[in-house]
PDB file of C-alpha atoms in Angstrom:
ATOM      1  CA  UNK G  23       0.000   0.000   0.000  1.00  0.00           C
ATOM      2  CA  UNK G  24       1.272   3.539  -0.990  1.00  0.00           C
ATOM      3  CA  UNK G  25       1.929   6.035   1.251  1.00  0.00           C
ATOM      4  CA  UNK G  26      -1.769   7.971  -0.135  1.00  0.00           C
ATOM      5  CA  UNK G  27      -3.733   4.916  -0.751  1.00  0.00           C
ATOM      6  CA  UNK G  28      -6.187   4.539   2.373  1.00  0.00           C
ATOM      7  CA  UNK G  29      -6.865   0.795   3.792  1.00  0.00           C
ATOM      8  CA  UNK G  30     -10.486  -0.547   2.701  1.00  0.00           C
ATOM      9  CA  UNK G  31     -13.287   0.076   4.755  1.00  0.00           C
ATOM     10  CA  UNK G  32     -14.236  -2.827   6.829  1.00  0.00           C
ATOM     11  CA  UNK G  33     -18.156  -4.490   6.222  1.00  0.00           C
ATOM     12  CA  UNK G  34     -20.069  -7.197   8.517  1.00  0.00           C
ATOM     13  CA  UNK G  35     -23.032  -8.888   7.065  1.00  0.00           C
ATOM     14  CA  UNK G  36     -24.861 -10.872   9.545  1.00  0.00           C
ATOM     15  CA  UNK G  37     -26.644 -13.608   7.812  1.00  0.00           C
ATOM     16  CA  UNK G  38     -24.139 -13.035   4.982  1.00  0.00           C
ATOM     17  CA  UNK G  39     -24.257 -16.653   3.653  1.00  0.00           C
ATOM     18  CA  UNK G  40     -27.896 -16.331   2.712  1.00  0.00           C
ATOM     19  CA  UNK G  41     -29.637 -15.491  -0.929  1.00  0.00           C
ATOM     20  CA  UNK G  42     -29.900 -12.134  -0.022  1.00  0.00           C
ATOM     21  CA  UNK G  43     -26.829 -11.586   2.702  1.00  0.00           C
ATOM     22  CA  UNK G  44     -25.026 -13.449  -0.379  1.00  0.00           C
ATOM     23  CA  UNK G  45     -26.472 -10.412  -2.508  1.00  0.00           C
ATOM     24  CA  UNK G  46     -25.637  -8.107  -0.142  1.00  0.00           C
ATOM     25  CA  UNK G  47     -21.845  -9.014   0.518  1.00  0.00           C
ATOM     26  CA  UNK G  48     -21.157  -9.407  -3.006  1.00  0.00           C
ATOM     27  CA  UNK G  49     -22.629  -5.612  -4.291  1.00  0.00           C
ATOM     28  CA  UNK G  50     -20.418  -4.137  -0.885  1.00  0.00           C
ATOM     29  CA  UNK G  51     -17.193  -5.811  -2.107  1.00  0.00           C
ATOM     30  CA  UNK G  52     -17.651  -4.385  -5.707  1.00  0.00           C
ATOM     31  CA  UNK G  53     -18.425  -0.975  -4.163  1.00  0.00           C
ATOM     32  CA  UNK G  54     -14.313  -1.887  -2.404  1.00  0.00           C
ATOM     33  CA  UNK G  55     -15.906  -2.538   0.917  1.00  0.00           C
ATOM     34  CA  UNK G  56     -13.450  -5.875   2.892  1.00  0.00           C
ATOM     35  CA  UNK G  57     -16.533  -7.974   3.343  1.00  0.00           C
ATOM     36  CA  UNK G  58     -17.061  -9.496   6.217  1.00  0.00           C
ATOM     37  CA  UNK G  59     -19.509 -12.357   5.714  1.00  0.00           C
ATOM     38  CA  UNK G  60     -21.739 -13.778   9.013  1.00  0.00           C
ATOM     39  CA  UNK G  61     -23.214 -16.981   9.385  1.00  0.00           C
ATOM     40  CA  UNK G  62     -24.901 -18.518  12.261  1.00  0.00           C
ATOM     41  CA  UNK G  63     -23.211 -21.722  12.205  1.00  0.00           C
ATOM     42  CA  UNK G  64     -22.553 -22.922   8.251  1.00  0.00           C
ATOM     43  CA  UNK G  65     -19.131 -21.635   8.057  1.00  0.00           C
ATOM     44  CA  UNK G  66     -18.552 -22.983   5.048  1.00  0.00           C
ATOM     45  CA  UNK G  67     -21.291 -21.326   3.386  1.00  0.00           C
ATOM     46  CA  UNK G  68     -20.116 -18.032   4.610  1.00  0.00           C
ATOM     47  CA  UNK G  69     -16.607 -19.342   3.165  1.00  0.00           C
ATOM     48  CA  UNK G  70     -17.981 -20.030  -0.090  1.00  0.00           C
ATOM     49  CA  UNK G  71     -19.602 -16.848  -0.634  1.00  0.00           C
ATOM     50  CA  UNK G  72     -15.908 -15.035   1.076  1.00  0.00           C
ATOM     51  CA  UNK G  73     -14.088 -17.122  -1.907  1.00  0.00           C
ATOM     52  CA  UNK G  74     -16.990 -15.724  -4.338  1.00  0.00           C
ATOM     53  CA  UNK G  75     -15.753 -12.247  -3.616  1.00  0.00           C
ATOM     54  CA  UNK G  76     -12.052 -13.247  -3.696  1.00  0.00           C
ATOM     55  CA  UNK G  77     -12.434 -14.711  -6.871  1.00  0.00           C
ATOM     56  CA  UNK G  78     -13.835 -11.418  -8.554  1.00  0.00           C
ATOM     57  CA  UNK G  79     -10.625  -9.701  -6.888  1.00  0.00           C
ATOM     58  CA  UNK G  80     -12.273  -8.399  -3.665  1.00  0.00           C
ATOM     59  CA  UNK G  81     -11.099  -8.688  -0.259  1.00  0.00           C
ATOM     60  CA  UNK G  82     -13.738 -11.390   2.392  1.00  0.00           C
ATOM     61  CA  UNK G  83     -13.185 -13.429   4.844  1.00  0.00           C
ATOM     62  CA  UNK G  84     -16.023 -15.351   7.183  1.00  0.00           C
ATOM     63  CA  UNK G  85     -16.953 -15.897  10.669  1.00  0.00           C
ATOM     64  CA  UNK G  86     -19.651 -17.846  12.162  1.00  0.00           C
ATOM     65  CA  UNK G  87     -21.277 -16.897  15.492  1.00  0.00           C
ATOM     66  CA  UNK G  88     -24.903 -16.982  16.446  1.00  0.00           C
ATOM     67  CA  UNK G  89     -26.536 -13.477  17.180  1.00  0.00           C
ATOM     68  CA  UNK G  90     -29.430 -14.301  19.301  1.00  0.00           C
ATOM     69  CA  UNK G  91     -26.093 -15.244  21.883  1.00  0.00           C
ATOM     70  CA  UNK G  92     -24.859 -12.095  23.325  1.00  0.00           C
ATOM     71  CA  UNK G  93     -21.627 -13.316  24.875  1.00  0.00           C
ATOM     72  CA  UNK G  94     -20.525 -15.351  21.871  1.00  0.00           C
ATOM     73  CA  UNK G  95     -21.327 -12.194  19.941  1.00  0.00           C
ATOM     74  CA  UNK G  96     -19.499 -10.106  21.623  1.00  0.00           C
ATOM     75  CA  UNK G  97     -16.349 -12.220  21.775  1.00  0.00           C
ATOM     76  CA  UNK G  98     -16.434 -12.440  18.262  1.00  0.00           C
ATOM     77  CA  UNK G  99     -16.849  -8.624  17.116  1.00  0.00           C
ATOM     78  CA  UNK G 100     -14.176  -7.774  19.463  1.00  0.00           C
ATOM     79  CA  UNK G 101     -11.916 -10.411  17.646  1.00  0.00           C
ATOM     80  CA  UNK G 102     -12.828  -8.482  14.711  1.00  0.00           C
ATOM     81  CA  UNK G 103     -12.232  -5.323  15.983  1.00  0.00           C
ATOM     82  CA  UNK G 104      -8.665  -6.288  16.817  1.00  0.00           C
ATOM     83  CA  UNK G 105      -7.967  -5.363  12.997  1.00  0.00           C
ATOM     84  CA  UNK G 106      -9.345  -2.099  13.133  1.00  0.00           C
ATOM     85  CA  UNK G 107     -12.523  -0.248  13.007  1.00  0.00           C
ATOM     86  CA  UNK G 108     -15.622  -1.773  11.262  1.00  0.00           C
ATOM     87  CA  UNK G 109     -17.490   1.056   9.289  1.00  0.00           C
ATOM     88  CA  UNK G 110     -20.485  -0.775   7.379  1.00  0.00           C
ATOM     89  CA  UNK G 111     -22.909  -3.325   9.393  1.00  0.00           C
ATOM     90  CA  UNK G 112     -25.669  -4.213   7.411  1.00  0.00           C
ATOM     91  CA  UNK G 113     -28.240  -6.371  10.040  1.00  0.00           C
ATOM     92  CA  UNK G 114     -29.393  -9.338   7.955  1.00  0.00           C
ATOM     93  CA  UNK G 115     -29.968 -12.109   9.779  1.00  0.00           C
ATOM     94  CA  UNK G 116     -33.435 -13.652  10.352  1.00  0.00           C
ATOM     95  CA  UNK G 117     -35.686 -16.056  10.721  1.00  0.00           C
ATOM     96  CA  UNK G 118     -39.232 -17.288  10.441  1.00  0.00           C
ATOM     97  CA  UNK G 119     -41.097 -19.161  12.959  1.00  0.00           C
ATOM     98  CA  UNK G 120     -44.591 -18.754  11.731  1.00  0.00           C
ATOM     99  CA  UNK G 121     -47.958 -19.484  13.333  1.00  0.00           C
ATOM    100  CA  UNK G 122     -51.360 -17.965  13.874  1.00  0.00           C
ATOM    101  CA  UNK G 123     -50.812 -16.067  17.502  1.00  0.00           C
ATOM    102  CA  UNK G 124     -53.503 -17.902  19.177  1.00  0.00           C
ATOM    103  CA  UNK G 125     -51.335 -21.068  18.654  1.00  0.00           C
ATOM    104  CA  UNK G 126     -48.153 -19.788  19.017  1.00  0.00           C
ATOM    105  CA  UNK G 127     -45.786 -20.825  21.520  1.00  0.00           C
ATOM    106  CA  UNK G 128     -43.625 -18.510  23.867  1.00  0.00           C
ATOM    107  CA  UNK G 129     -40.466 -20.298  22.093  1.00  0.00           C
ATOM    108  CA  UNK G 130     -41.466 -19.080  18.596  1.00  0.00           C
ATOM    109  CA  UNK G 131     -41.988 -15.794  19.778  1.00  0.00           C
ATOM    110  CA  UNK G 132     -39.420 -15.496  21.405  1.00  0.00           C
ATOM    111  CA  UNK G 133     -36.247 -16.850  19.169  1.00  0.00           C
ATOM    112  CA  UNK G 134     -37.523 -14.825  16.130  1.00  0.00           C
ATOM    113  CA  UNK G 135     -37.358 -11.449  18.322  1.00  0.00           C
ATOM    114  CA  UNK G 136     -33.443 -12.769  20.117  1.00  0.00           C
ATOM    115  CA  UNK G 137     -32.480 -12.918  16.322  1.00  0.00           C
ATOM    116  CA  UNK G 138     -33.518  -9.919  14.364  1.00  0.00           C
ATOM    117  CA  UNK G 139     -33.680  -7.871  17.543  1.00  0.00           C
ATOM    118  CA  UNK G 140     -31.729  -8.643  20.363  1.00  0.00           C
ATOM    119  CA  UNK G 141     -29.198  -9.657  17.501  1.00  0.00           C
ATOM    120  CA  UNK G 142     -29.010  -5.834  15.990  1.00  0.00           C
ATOM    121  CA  UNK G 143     -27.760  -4.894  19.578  1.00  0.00           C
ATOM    122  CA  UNK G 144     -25.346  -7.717  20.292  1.00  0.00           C
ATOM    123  CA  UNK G 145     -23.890  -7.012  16.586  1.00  0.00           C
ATOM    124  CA  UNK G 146     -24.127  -3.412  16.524  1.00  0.00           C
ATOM    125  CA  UNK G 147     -23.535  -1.763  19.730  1.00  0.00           C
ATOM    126  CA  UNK G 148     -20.141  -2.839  20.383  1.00  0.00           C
ATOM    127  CA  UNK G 149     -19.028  -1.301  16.936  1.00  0.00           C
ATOM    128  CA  UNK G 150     -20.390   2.263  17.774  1.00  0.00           C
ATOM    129  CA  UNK G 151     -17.818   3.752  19.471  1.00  0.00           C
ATOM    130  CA  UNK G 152     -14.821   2.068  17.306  1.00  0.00           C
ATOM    131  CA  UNK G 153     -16.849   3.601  14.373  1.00  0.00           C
ATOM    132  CA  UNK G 154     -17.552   7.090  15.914  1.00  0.00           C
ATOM    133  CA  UNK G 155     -13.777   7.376  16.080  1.00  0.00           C
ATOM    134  CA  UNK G 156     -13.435   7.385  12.476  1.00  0.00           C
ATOM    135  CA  UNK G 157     -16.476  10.167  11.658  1.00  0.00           C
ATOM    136  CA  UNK G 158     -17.146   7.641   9.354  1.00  0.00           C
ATOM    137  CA  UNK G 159     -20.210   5.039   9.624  1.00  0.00           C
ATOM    138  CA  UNK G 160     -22.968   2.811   7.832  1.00  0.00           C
ATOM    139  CA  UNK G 161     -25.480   0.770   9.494  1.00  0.00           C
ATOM    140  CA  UNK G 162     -28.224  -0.809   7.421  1.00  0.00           C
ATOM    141  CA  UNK G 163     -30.922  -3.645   9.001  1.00  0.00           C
ATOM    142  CA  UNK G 164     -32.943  -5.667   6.542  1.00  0.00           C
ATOM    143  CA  UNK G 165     -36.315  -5.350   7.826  1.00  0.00           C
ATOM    144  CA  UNK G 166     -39.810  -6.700   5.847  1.00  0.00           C
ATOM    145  CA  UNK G 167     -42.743  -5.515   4.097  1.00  0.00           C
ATOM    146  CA  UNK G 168     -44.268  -7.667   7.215  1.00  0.00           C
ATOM    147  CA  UNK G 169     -43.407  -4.728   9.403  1.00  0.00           C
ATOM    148  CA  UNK G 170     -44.771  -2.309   7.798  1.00  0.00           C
ATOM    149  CA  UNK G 171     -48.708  -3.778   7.247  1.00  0.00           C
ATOM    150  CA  UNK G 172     -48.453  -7.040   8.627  1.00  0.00           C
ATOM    151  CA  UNK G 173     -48.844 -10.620   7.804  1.00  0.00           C
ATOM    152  CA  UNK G 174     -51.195 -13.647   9.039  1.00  0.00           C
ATOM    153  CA  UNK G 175     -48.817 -15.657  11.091  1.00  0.00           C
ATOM    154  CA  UNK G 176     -45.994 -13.485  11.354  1.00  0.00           C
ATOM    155  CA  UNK G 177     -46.932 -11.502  14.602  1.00  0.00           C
ATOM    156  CA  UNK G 178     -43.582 -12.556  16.373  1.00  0.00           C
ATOM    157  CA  UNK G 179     -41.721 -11.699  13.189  1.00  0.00           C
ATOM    158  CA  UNK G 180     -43.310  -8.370  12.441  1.00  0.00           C
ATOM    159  CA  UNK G 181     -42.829  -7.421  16.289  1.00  0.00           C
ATOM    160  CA  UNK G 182     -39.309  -8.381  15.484  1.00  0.00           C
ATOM    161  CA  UNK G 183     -38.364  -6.305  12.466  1.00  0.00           C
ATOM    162  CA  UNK G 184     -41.076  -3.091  13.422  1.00  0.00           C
ATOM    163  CA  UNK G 185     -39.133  -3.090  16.391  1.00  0.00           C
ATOM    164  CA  UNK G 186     -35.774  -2.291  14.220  1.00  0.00           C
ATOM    165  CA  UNK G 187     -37.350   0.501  12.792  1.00  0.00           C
ATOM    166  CA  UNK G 188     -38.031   2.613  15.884  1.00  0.00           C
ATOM    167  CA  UNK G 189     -34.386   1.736  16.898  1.00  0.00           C
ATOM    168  CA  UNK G 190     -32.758   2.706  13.907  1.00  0.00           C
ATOM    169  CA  UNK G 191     -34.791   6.256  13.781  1.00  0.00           C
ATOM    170  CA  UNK G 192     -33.499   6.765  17.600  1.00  0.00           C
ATOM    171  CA  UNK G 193     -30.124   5.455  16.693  1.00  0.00           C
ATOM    172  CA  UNK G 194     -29.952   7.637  13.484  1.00  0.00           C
ATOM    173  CA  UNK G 195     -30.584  10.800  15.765  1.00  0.00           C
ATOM    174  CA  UNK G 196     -27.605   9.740  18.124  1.00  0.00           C
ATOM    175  CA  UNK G 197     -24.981   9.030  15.529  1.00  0.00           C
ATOM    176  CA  UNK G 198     -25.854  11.524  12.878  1.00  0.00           C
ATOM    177  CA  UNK G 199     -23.362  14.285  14.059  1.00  0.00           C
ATOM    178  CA  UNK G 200     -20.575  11.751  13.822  1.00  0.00           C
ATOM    179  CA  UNK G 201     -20.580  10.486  10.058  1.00  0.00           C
ATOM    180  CA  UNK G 202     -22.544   7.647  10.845  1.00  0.00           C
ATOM    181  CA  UNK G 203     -25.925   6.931   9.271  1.00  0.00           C
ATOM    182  CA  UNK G 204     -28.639   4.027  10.386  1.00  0.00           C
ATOM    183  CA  UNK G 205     -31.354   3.205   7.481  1.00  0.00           C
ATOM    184  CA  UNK G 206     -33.691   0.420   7.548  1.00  0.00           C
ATOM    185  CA  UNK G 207     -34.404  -1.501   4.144  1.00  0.00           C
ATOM    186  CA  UNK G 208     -37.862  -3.031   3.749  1.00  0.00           C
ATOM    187  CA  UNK G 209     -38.046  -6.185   1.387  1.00  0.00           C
ATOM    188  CA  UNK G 210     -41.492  -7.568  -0.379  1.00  0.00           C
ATOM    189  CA  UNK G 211     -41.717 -10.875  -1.359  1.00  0.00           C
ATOM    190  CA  UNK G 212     -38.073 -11.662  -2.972  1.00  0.00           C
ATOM    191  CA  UNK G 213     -36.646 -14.636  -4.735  1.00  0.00           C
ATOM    192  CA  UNK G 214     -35.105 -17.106  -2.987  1.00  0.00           C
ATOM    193  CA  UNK G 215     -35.920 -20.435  -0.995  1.00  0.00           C
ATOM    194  CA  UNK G 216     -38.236 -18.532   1.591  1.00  0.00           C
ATOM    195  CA  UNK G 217     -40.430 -17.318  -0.874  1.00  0.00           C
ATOM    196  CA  UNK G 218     -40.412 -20.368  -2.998  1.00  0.00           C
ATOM    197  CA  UNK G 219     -41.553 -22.255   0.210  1.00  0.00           C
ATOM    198  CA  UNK G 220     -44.259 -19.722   1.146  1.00  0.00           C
ATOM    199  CA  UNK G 221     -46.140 -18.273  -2.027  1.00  0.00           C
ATOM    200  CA  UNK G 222     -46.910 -20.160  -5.412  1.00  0.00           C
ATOM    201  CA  UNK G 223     -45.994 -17.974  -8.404  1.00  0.00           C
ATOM    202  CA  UNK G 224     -50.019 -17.247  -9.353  1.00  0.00           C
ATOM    203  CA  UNK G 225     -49.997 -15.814  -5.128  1.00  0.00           C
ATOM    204  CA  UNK G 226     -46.960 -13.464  -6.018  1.00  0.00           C
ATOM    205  CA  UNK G 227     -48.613 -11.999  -8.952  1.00  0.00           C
ATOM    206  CA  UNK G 228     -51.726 -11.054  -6.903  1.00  0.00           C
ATOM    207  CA  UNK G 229     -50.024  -9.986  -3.683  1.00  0.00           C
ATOM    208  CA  UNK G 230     -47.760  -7.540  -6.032  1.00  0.00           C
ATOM    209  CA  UNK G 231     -48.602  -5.103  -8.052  1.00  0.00           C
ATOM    210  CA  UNK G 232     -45.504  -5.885 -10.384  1.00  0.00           C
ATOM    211  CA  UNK G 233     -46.804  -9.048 -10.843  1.00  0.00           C
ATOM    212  CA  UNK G 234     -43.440 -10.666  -9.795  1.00  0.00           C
ATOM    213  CA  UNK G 235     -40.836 -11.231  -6.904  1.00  0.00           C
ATOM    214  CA  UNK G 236     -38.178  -9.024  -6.173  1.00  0.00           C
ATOM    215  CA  UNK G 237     -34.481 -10.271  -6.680  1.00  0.00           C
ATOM    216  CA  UNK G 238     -31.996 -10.190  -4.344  1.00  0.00           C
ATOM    217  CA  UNK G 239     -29.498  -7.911  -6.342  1.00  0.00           C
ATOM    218  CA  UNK G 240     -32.022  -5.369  -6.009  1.00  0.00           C
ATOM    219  CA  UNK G 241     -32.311  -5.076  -2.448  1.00  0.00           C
ATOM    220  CA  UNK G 242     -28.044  -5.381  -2.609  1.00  0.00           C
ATOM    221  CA  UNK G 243     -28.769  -2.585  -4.859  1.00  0.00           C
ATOM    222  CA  UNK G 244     -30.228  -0.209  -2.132  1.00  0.00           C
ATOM    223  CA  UNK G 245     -28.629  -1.274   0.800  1.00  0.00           C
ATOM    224  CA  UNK G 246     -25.342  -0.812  -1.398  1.00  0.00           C
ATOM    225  CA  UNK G 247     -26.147   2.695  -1.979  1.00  0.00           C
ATOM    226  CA  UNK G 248     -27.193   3.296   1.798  1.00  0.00           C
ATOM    227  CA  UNK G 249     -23.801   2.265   2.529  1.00  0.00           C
ATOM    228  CA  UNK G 250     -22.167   4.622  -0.251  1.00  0.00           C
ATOM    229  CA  UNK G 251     -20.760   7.654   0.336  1.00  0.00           C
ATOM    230  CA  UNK G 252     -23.436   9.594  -1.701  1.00  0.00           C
ATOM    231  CA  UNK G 253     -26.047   8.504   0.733  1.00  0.00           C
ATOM    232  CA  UNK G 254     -24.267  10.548   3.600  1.00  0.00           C
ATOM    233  CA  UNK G 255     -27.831  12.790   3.969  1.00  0.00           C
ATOM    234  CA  UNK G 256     -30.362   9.501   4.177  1.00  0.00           C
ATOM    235  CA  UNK G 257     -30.536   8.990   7.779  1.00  0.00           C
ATOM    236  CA  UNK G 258     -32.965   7.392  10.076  1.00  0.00           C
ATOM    237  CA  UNK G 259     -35.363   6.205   7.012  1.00  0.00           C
ATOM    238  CA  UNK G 260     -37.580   2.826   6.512  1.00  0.00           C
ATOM    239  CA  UNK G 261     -37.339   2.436   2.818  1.00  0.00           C
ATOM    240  CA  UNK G 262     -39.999  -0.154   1.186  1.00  0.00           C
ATOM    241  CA  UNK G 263     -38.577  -2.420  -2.080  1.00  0.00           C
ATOM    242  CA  UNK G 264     -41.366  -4.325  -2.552  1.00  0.00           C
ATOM    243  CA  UNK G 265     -42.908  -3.670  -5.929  1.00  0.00           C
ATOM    244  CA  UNK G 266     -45.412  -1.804  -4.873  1.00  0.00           C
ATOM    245  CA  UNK G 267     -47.123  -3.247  -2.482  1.00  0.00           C
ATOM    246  CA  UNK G 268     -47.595  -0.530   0.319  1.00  0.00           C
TER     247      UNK G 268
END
């Protein structure tokens, strides 16, 4: 490295081994972003996606740790953060648990809210301060159209990812004055084995008013530009990508 040549910026993807995490990690390394990619416990799916990005002359590597577990989370961002500062998290990892409410049990509930909730704190507050240091931040969570006008048996997972929302608009107003934005993304139905498993083709073109399912490049599309440094002024927004549906 020259003298004048800056080190990359540093980017964790939690759930980066999924179709859209995948997405995601692959449009942040072509942006120059060192990828970090997450997985809960398939390392070598994180690995594989990692050796994607290598192979297209990016910089990934790939860690495994489960979010829902605070200590284990924390041990492993401050191994991370023994190479420096991490400027980009993008909060991607999920699940489903579905059920009508009046049959769901207090497990279901509550694993789908320690992931996509209690995980965006165990992931992202220990990076804060590191980040504040450099005047310099991006934090994206992947949220759902679910959130926004909810879905029959998805109470515990729209609680989950509405709950991101208000904590990403409080965030936002914390961080602003330090280079660091906090946007939430809001996916419709998008391609990939969840919606296979969920709606037939004829549901998806009744459900959406474009009459088709989003791809995953196109949410790594936005979140890639959230995480630009053109989008330094878009702070504290929900932003829908869901063809239309609300």
């Amino acid at each position: 490295m020259s003298a004048t040549e800056k080190p990359a910026r540093r980017a964790l993807v939690t759930g980066g081994s999924g179709d859209l995490g995948g997405a995601v990690c692959l449009r942040l390394a072509a942006q120059g972003w060192r990828t970090i990619v997450h997985a809960n416990s398939g390392l070598d799916r994180a690995e594989a996606v990692a050796a994607r990005i290598r192979e297209a002359g990016g910089a990934a590597e790939a860690v495994a740790f489960d979010v829902a577990d605070g200590e284990a989370a924390r041990a492993a961002i401050e191994g991370l953060l023994e190479a420096g500062p991490i400027q980009c998290v993008v909060n991607n990892a999920g699940i489903h648990d579905d059920a009508p409410m009046a049959g769901m049990s207090q497990a279901q509930w509550k694993r789908v809210i320690d992931v996509s909730l209690h995980g965006f704190f165990h992931v992202t507050q220990p990076l804060l301060l590191p980040m504040a240091r450099t005047r310099f931040g991006r934090i994206v969570s992947v949220s759902s159209v679910a959130a926004v006008l909810g879905n029959r048996g998805q109470t515990n997972y729209a609680a989950a990812k509405a709950a991101l929302h208000g904590a990403s608009r409080s965030l936002a107003r914390e961080m602003a004055s330090r280079g660091i934005t906090v946007n939430v993304v809001a996916p419709g139905v998008i391609e990939g084995r969840m919606a296979e498993q969920a709606f037939p083709p004829e549901a998806i073109k009744q459900m959406v008013p474009a009459a088709r399912a989003g791809r995953a490049d196109e949410v790594a599309a936005l979140v890639g530009f959230l995480c630009s440094d053109e989008a330094g002024y878009i702070n504290g927004q929900v932003i829908g990508i869901n063809g239309g549906m609300g």
